[in-house]
Short mmCIF file of C-alpha atoms in Angstrom, two decimals:
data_model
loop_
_atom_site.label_atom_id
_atom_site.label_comp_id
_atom_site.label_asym_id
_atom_site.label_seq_id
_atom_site.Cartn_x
_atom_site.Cartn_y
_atom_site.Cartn_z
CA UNK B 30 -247.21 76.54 -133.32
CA UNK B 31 -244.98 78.24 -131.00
CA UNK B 32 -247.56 79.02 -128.05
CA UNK B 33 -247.98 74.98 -128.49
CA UNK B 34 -244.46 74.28 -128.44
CA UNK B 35 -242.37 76.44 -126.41
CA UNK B 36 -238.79 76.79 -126.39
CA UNK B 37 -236.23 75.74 -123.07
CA UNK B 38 -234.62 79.22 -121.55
CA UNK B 39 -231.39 78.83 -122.95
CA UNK B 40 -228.51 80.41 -121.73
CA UNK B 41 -226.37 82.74 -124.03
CA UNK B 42 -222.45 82.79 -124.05
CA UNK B 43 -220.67 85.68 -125.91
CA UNK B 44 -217.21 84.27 -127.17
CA UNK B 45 -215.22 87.22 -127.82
CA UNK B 46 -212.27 86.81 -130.79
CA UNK B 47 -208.56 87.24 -129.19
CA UNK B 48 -206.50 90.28 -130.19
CA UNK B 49 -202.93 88.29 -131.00
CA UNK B 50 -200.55 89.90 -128.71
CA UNK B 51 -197.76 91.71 -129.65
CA UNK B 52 -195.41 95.09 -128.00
CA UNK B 53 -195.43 98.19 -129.45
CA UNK B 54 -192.43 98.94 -131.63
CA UNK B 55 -190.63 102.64 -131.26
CA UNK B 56 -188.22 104.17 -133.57
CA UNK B 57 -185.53 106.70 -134.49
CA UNK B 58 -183.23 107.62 -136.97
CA UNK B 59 -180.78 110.60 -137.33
CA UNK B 60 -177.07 111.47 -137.26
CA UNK B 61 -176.60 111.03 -133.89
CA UNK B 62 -178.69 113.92 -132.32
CA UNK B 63 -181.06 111.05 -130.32
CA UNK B 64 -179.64 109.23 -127.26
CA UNK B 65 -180.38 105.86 -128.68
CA UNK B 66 -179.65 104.10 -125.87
CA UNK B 67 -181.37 106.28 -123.11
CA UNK B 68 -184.25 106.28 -125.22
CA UNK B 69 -184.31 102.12 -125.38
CA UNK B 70 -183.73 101.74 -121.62
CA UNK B 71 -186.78 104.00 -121.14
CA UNK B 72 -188.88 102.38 -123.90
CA UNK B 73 -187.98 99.08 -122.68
CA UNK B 74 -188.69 99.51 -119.16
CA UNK B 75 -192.26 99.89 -120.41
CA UNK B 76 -192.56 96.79 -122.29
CA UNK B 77 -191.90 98.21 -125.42
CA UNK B 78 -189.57 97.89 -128.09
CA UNK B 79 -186.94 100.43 -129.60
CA UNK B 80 -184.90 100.26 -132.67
CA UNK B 81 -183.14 102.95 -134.84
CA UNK B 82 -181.48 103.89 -137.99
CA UNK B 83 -177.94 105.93 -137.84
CA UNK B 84 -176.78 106.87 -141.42
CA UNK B 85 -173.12 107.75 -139.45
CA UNK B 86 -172.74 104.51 -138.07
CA UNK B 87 -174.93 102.31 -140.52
CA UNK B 88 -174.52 103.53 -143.77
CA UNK B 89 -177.29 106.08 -145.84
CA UNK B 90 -180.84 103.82 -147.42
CA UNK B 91 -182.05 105.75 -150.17
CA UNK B 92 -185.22 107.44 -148.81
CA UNK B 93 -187.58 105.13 -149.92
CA UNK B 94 -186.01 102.45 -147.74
CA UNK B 95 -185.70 105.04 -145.14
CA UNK B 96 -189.84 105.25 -145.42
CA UNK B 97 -190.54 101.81 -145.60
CA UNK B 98 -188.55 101.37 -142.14
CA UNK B 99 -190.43 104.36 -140.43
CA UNK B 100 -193.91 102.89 -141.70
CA UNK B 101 -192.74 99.86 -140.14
CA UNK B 102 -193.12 101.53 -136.53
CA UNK B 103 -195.66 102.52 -134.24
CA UNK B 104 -194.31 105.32 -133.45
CA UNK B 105 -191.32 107.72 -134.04
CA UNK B 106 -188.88 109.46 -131.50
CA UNK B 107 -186.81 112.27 -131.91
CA UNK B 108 -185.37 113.49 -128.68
CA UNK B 109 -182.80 116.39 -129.19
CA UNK B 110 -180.99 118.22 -126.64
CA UNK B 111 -181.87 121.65 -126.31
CA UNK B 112 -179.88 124.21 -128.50
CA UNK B 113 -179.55 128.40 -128.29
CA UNK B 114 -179.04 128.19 -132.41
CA UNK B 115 -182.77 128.52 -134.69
CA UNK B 116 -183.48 126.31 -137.28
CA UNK B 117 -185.73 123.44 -137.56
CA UNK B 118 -185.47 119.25 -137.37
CA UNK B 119 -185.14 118.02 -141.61
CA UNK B 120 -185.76 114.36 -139.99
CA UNK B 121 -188.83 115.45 -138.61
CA UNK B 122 -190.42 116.32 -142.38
CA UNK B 123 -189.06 112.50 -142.78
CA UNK B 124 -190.99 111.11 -140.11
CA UNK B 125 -194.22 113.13 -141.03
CA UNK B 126 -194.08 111.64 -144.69
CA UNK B 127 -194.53 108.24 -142.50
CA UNK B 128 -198.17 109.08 -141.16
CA UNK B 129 -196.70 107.88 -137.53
CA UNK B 130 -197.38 109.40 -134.19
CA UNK B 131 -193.37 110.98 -133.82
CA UNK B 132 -192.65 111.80 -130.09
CA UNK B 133 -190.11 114.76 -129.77
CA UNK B 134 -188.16 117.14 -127.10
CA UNK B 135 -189.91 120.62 -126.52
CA UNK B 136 -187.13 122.18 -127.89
CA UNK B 137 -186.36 124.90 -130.71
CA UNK B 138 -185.68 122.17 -133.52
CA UNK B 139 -189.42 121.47 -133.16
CA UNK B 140 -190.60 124.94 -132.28
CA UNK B 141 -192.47 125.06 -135.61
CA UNK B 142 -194.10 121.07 -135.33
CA UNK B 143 -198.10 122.03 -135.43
CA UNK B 144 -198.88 118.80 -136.53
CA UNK B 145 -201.38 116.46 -134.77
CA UNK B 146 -198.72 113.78 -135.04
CA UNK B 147 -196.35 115.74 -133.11
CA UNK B 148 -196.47 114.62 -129.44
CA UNK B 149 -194.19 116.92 -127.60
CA UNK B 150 -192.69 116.38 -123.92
CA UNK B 151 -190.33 118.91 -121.61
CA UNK B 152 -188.79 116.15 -120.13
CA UNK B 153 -188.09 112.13 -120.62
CA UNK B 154 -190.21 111.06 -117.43
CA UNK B 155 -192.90 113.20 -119.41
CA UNK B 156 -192.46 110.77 -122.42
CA UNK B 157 -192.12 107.96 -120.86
CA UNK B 158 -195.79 108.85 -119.22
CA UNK B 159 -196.91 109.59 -122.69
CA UNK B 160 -195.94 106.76 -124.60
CA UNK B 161 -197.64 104.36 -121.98
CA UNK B 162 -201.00 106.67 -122.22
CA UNK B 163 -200.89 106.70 -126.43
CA UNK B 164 -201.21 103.39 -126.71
CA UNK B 165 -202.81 102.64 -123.66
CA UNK B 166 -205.69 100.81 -124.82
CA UNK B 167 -208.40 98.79 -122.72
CA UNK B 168 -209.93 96.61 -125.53
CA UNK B 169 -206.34 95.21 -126.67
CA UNK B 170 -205.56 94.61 -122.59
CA UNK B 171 -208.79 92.65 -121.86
CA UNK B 172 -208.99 91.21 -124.84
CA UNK B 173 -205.65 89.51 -125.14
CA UNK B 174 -205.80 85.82 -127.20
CA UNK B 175 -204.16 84.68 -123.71
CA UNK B 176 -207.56 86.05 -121.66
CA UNK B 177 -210.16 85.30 -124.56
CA UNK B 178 -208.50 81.82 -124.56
CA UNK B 179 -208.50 81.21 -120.67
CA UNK B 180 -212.77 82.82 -121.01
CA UNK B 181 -213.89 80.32 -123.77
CA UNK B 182 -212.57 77.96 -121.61
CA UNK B 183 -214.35 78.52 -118.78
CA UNK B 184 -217.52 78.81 -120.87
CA UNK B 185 -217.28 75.55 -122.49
CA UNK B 186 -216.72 74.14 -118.62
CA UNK B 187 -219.87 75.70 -117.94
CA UNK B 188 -221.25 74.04 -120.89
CA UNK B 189 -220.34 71.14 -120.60
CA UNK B 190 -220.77 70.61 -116.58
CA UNK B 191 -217.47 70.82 -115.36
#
């Protein structure tokens, strides 16, 4: 039947679904080793958004709550100045417990941070490169609902003869 009938060449569209739009969200917490608001400029200056916790200045969560706010980020920073003294960063077995990608300073209170979540950087222009390339991401940048929106519109033009 279909040698006696065949089909019109049809043309095929491929409507990809939007990826909802939304900036990455950065965190820290700590008693007051981070420079909160150095961090934010340089966070924000990328399109991103920073936020933090300061038990000094905001009052102690029990951990739990502590958790649940660090799960609520992208990504964790934890930028200390450098120090002469050993020992090691307590906040950073914290923001491992979250499973979240936790930027820090190359310094000694993370000398002994092996883990793959551990992004380290010498310097804040360093970050600030680094936190653009993690979550770089081509799919989510051409695929914005805005784009998809404006390309399904064009196609149904097309469609339609406009």
């Amino acid at each position: 039947i279909m040698e006696m009938c065949p089909l019109p060449e049809t043309k095929r569209f491929i409507l990809p679904s939007g990826i909802p739009a939304g900036s990455v969200q950065l965190g820290s917490f700590g008693m007051g080793r981070n420079p909160h608001g150095q961090i934010k400029e340089i966070v924000e200056s990328v399109g991103m958004r920073f936020t933090w916790h300061d038990p000094v200045t905001q009052g102690w969560i029990p951990q739990e709550a502590l958790l649940s706010f660090l799960r609520g980020l992208d990504g964790i920073v934890l930028w200390y100045p450098h120090t002469d003294t050993g020992g090691a960063s307590s906040a950073l077995r914290v923001a491992l417990a979250a499973r979240r990608p936790i930027f820090v300073s190359n310094t000694s209170w993370f000398h002994d941070a092996t883990s793959p979540l551990v992004k380290k950087f010498d310097t804040l222009d360093q970050f600030k490169e680094g936190i653009q390339e993690y979550y770089r991401d081509p799919m989510i940048d051409n695929f914005k609902s805005e784009e998809v929106a404006r390309l399904h519109e064009d196609v149904y033009k097309e469609v339609l003869g406009m």
